[in-house]
């Protein structure tokens, strides 16, 4: 039986002991595919179309206020996926709705063996996985089709461990973020739902054999540095900032700080631009995108 253990956090346990897996959608409220996959997963379990035979499955919506608003966060600059410092539950202060929601979700992340947090990008991108890279991680993310894995072992993204996958890793689990594509593209809901069910089958939670998806060879990338927005402003050079995975070579001018082209941002390695921010998500002192390099 599926039970709601906290607001929009559900648990269903099998009769046999087994792994604990959490599936999250809507940690960013405008990223629709993950939200719909969680909704469908819950409906299929409630109707009995699929059942959990062993282990425990948690499914949850992330940022409830942001989902209602169809926005990234509950307010300007708010971000649930930067709200999970490793010692979250030891801290007293709750500054925002995101802080509060992170505390509600933290216990299931701490308990989980695997967490799959479904995201999507605000600029076009092929689907990709963001997590640490190891055989154990690959055994979980192989069910999610992609040709690229983005790792961030030095915590460039948040400056310190603050994302759901990083929080999971800090508490002994495997944390995976699956970027399903563009935020408002809902054409992959069925496919991503199948990906999730295949992982659950592979780990024995759901009965039946997983259906092997097409084999992908993955290129592994590592985030090297952010481009930080200064009060002077920033604009990308034409051809950059429009999508993730734009390739550049050493010496390429990627953009300019300042309207009058005062200070160029020049690449000092061969790499790619990832997570370029649209205008509305740019905030002073915060990244407008990240530079990553291939490491395999
Ligand atoms: Zn996201």
XYZ file of C-alpha atoms and ligand atoms in Angstrom:
297
model
C 0.000 0.000 0.000
C 1.223 3.463 -0.841
C 1.137 5.983 1.994
C 1.798 9.699 2.077
C 4.385 10.154 4.818
C 4.775 13.902 4.363
C 3.167 16.429 2.021
C 3.568 14.970 -1.494
C 6.086 12.388 -0.276
C 4.910 8.795 -0.717
C 6.324 5.479 0.419
C 5.545 1.989 -0.747
C 7.374 -1.031 0.620
C 7.565 -4.572 -0.675
C 7.129 -7.695 1.449
C 10.789 -8.630 0.989
C 13.797 -6.680 2.209
C 15.616 -4.843 -0.589
C 17.114 -1.571 -1.772
C 15.600 1.821 -0.993
C 15.115 4.000 -4.063
C 13.776 7.549 -4.262
C 12.369 9.096 -7.429
C 12.050 12.900 -7.378
C 10.396 15.263 -9.852
C 9.750 18.987 -9.720
C 12.688 20.001 -7.558
C 12.558 22.829 -10.104
C 8.898 23.620 -10.663
C 9.091 24.482 -14.365
C 10.742 21.205 -15.385
C 7.633 19.345 -16.419
C 8.758 15.861 -17.460
C 9.948 14.796 -13.997
C 6.718 16.083 -12.444
C 4.585 14.085 -14.871
C 6.698 10.947 -14.392
C 6.204 11.117 -10.600
C 2.479 11.742 -11.096
C 2.215 8.727 -13.374
C 4.304 6.492 -11.137
C 2.022 7.282 -8.225
C -1.105 6.661 -10.307
C 0.163 3.314 -11.634
C 1.044 2.163 -8.109
C -2.299 3.317 -6.694
C -4.224 1.557 -9.446
C -2.178 -1.611 -8.940
C -0.750 -1.594 -12.493
C 2.681 -1.888 -10.968
C 3.534 -3.044 -7.485
C 6.615 -2.992 -5.322
C 7.723 -6.536 -4.563
C 10.847 -5.861 -2.523
C 12.667 -2.948 -0.978
C 11.177 0.491 -0.511
C 10.242 3.083 -3.091
C 9.824 6.730 -2.198
C 8.342 9.078 -4.762
C 8.043 12.787 -4.174
C 7.381 16.114 -5.770
C 10.196 18.526 -4.987
C 9.302 22.191 -4.779
C 5.509 22.286 -4.347
C 5.223 26.080 -4.472
C 7.397 26.309 -7.566
C 5.395 23.557 -9.301
C 2.231 25.547 -8.657
C 3.887 28.654 -10.116
C 5.529 26.707 -12.986
C 8.785 28.437 -11.988
C 12.249 27.241 -11.057
C 11.803 28.287 -7.404
C 9.220 29.890 -5.116
C 10.781 33.333 -5.642
C 13.597 35.171 -7.415
C 16.875 33.277 -7.027
C 15.274 30.553 -4.873
C 16.560 27.098 -5.723
C 15.647 23.861 -3.924
C 18.553 22.131 -5.654
C 20.996 24.426 -3.837
C 19.285 23.892 -0.465
C 20.862 20.628 0.694
C 24.083 21.399 2.599
C 25.478 18.180 4.052
C 24.635 19.235 7.624
C 21.143 20.519 6.715
C 19.317 18.799 9.555
C 21.778 20.118 12.167
C 21.022 23.730 11.245
C 18.401 25.766 13.080
C 17.529 28.546 10.671
C 14.860 28.232 8.016
C 15.153 31.226 5.678
C 12.852 30.239 2.850
C 10.227 27.810 1.671
C 13.055 25.915 -0.090
C 14.930 25.513 3.227
C 11.795 24.094 4.802
C 11.044 21.732 1.903
C 14.653 20.506 1.856
C 14.228 19.445 5.499
C 11.109 17.483 4.597
C 12.905 15.639 1.793
C 16.270 15.165 3.531
C 15.294 12.085 5.601
C 14.349 10.022 2.531
C 17.519 11.073 0.696
C 19.582 10.062 3.729
C 17.906 6.677 3.847
C 18.084 5.896 0.128
C 20.516 3.620 -1.661
C 19.724 5.358 -4.945
C 18.068 8.720 -5.624
C 17.039 9.701 -9.143
C 16.172 13.381 -9.322
C 14.666 14.333 -12.687
C 15.532 17.742 -14.069
C 15.439 19.576 -17.380
C 17.343 22.497 -18.836
C 16.178 26.063 -19.528
C 18.102 26.152 -22.808
C 18.043 23.340 -25.370
C 20.118 20.274 -24.519
C 20.257 16.617 -25.351
C 19.332 14.454 -22.334
C 22.254 13.788 -20.001
C 23.109 12.479 -16.576
C 24.727 14.591 -13.857
C 26.355 12.599 -11.052
C 29.634 11.151 -9.940
C 31.121 8.578 -12.271
C 31.843 5.032 -11.083
C 30.758 1.527 -11.998
C 28.104 1.680 -9.260
C 26.737 4.923 -10.652
C 26.829 3.584 -14.204
C 24.856 0.521 -13.073
C 22.045 2.902 -12.073
C 22.222 5.545 -14.802
C 22.576 3.039 -17.652
C 18.752 2.872 -17.684
C 18.556 6.546 -18.631
C 19.562 7.054 -22.265
C 22.280 9.633 -22.735
C 25.642 10.024 -24.385
C 27.126 12.378 -21.809
C 27.731 12.315 -18.078
C 28.454 15.577 -16.315
C 30.422 15.204 -13.101
C 31.195 17.857 -10.538
C 33.583 16.253 -8.043
C 34.877 19.661 -6.904
C 31.371 21.093 -6.258
C 31.743 23.975 -8.711
C 27.975 24.027 -9.308
C 27.021 25.113 -5.804
C 30.412 26.049 -4.373
C 29.986 23.235 -1.820
C 27.774 20.112 -1.702
C 24.190 21.474 -1.890
C 22.296 19.483 -4.527
C 20.039 16.457 -3.977
C 22.580 14.072 -5.531
C 25.425 15.548 -3.490
C 23.334 15.275 -0.309
C 22.561 11.647 -1.123
C 26.235 10.886 -1.743
C 27.226 12.587 1.518
C 24.914 10.172 3.333
C 26.132 7.005 1.668
C 23.765 6.643 -1.296
C 24.086 7.005 -5.047
C 22.676 10.334 -6.227
C 21.766 10.786 -9.859
C 20.318 13.762 -11.605
C 18.772 13.010 -14.996
C 18.377 15.995 -17.297
C 15.522 14.970 -19.580
C 15.914 17.734 -22.167
C 14.340 21.162 -22.466
C 12.186 22.227 -19.485
C 8.880 22.653 -21.346
C 9.391 19.723 -23.734
C 6.970 17.038 -22.509
C 7.479 14.646 -25.430
C 9.679 12.251 -23.407
C 7.345 11.566 -20.433
C 6.494 7.991 -21.490
C 10.107 7.174 -22.278
C 11.434 8.567 -18.989
C 8.679 6.754 -17.074
C 9.872 3.506 -18.720
C 13.481 4.370 -17.831
C 12.500 4.721 -14.163
C 10.532 1.451 -14.151
C 13.473 -0.335 -15.787
C 15.757 0.831 -12.973
C 13.189 -0.380 -10.409
C 13.030 -3.762 -12.163
C 16.814 -3.983 -12.389
C 17.048 -3.429 -8.633
C 14.263 -5.893 -7.887
C 11.719 -3.436 -6.512
C 9.325 -4.084 -9.365
C 8.923 -7.612 -10.704
C 9.938 -8.432 -14.248
C 13.001 -8.015 -16.390
C 14.117 -4.540 -17.348
C 14.083 -3.810 -21.033
C 17.594 -2.935 -22.062
C 17.556 0.480 -23.684
C 19.827 1.232 -26.597
C 23.455 1.022 -25.634
C 25.065 4.384 -25.256
C 28.726 5.127 -24.964
C 29.132 7.926 -22.530
C 31.597 10.752 -22.690
C 32.459 11.902 -19.187
C 32.762 15.638 -18.562
C 33.820 17.502 -15.444
C 32.721 21.024 -14.524
C 35.832 23.193 -14.328
C 34.590 26.703 -13.549
C 31.566 29.000 -13.592
C 31.238 32.285 -15.445
C 30.075 34.672 -12.722
C 27.801 37.628 -13.486
C 29.282 40.942 -12.323
C 27.436 44.276 -11.976
C 28.996 45.250 -15.359
C 26.749 42.659 -17.024
C 27.647 39.767 -19.282
C 26.881 38.699 -22.780
C 27.876 35.532 -24.592
C 29.715 35.728 -27.894
C 27.401 34.816 -30.762
C 27.181 31.043 -30.995
C 27.480 30.526 -27.237
C 24.953 30.614 -24.425
C 22.099 29.196 -26.484
C 22.344 25.548 -25.489
C 24.294 23.128 -23.316
C 27.265 21.248 -24.812
C 28.480 24.006 -27.161
C 32.081 23.044 -27.801
C 34.952 25.535 -27.634
C 38.710 25.341 -28.039
C 41.542 27.009 -26.129
C 41.666 30.723 -26.896
C 37.985 31.049 -27.867
C 36.305 34.232 -26.623
C 33.148 32.879 -24.977
C 31.668 36.217 -23.951
C 32.212 39.634 -22.478
C 31.816 41.185 -19.054
C 30.427 44.679 -19.590
C 28.266 46.064 -22.344
C 31.181 47.803 -24.045
C 33.185 44.588 -24.444
C 35.450 45.636 -21.565
C 36.623 42.249 -20.463
C 36.581 39.086 -22.554
C 36.068 35.611 -21.093
C 38.636 33.497 -22.897
C 38.761 29.711 -22.730
C 42.066 28.325 -21.509
C 41.195 24.711 -22.329
C 39.167 22.737 -24.874
C 35.688 22.125 -23.475
C 31.952 22.753 -23.527
C 29.523 25.307 -22.099
C 26.874 23.728 -19.852
C 23.759 25.142 -18.161
C 23.869 28.586 -19.820
C 21.316 30.692 -17.921
C 18.490 32.520 -19.669
C 18.245 36.249 -18.829
C 15.537 35.745 -16.186
C 17.713 33.323 -14.204
C 20.779 35.569 -14.089
C 21.648 37.129 -10.755
C 24.600 39.260 -9.752
C 27.433 37.249 -8.253
C 25.882 34.010 -9.521
C 26.883 31.852 -12.506
C 25.545 32.593 -16.005
C 26.856 29.203 -17.150
C 29.667 26.736 -16.556
C 32.672 25.486 -18.481
C 33.364 21.761 -18.487
C 35.998 19.549 -20.053
C 35.968 15.972 -21.207
C 37.895 13.659 -18.868
C 37.696 10.249 -20.566
Zn 16.376 21.406 -12.572
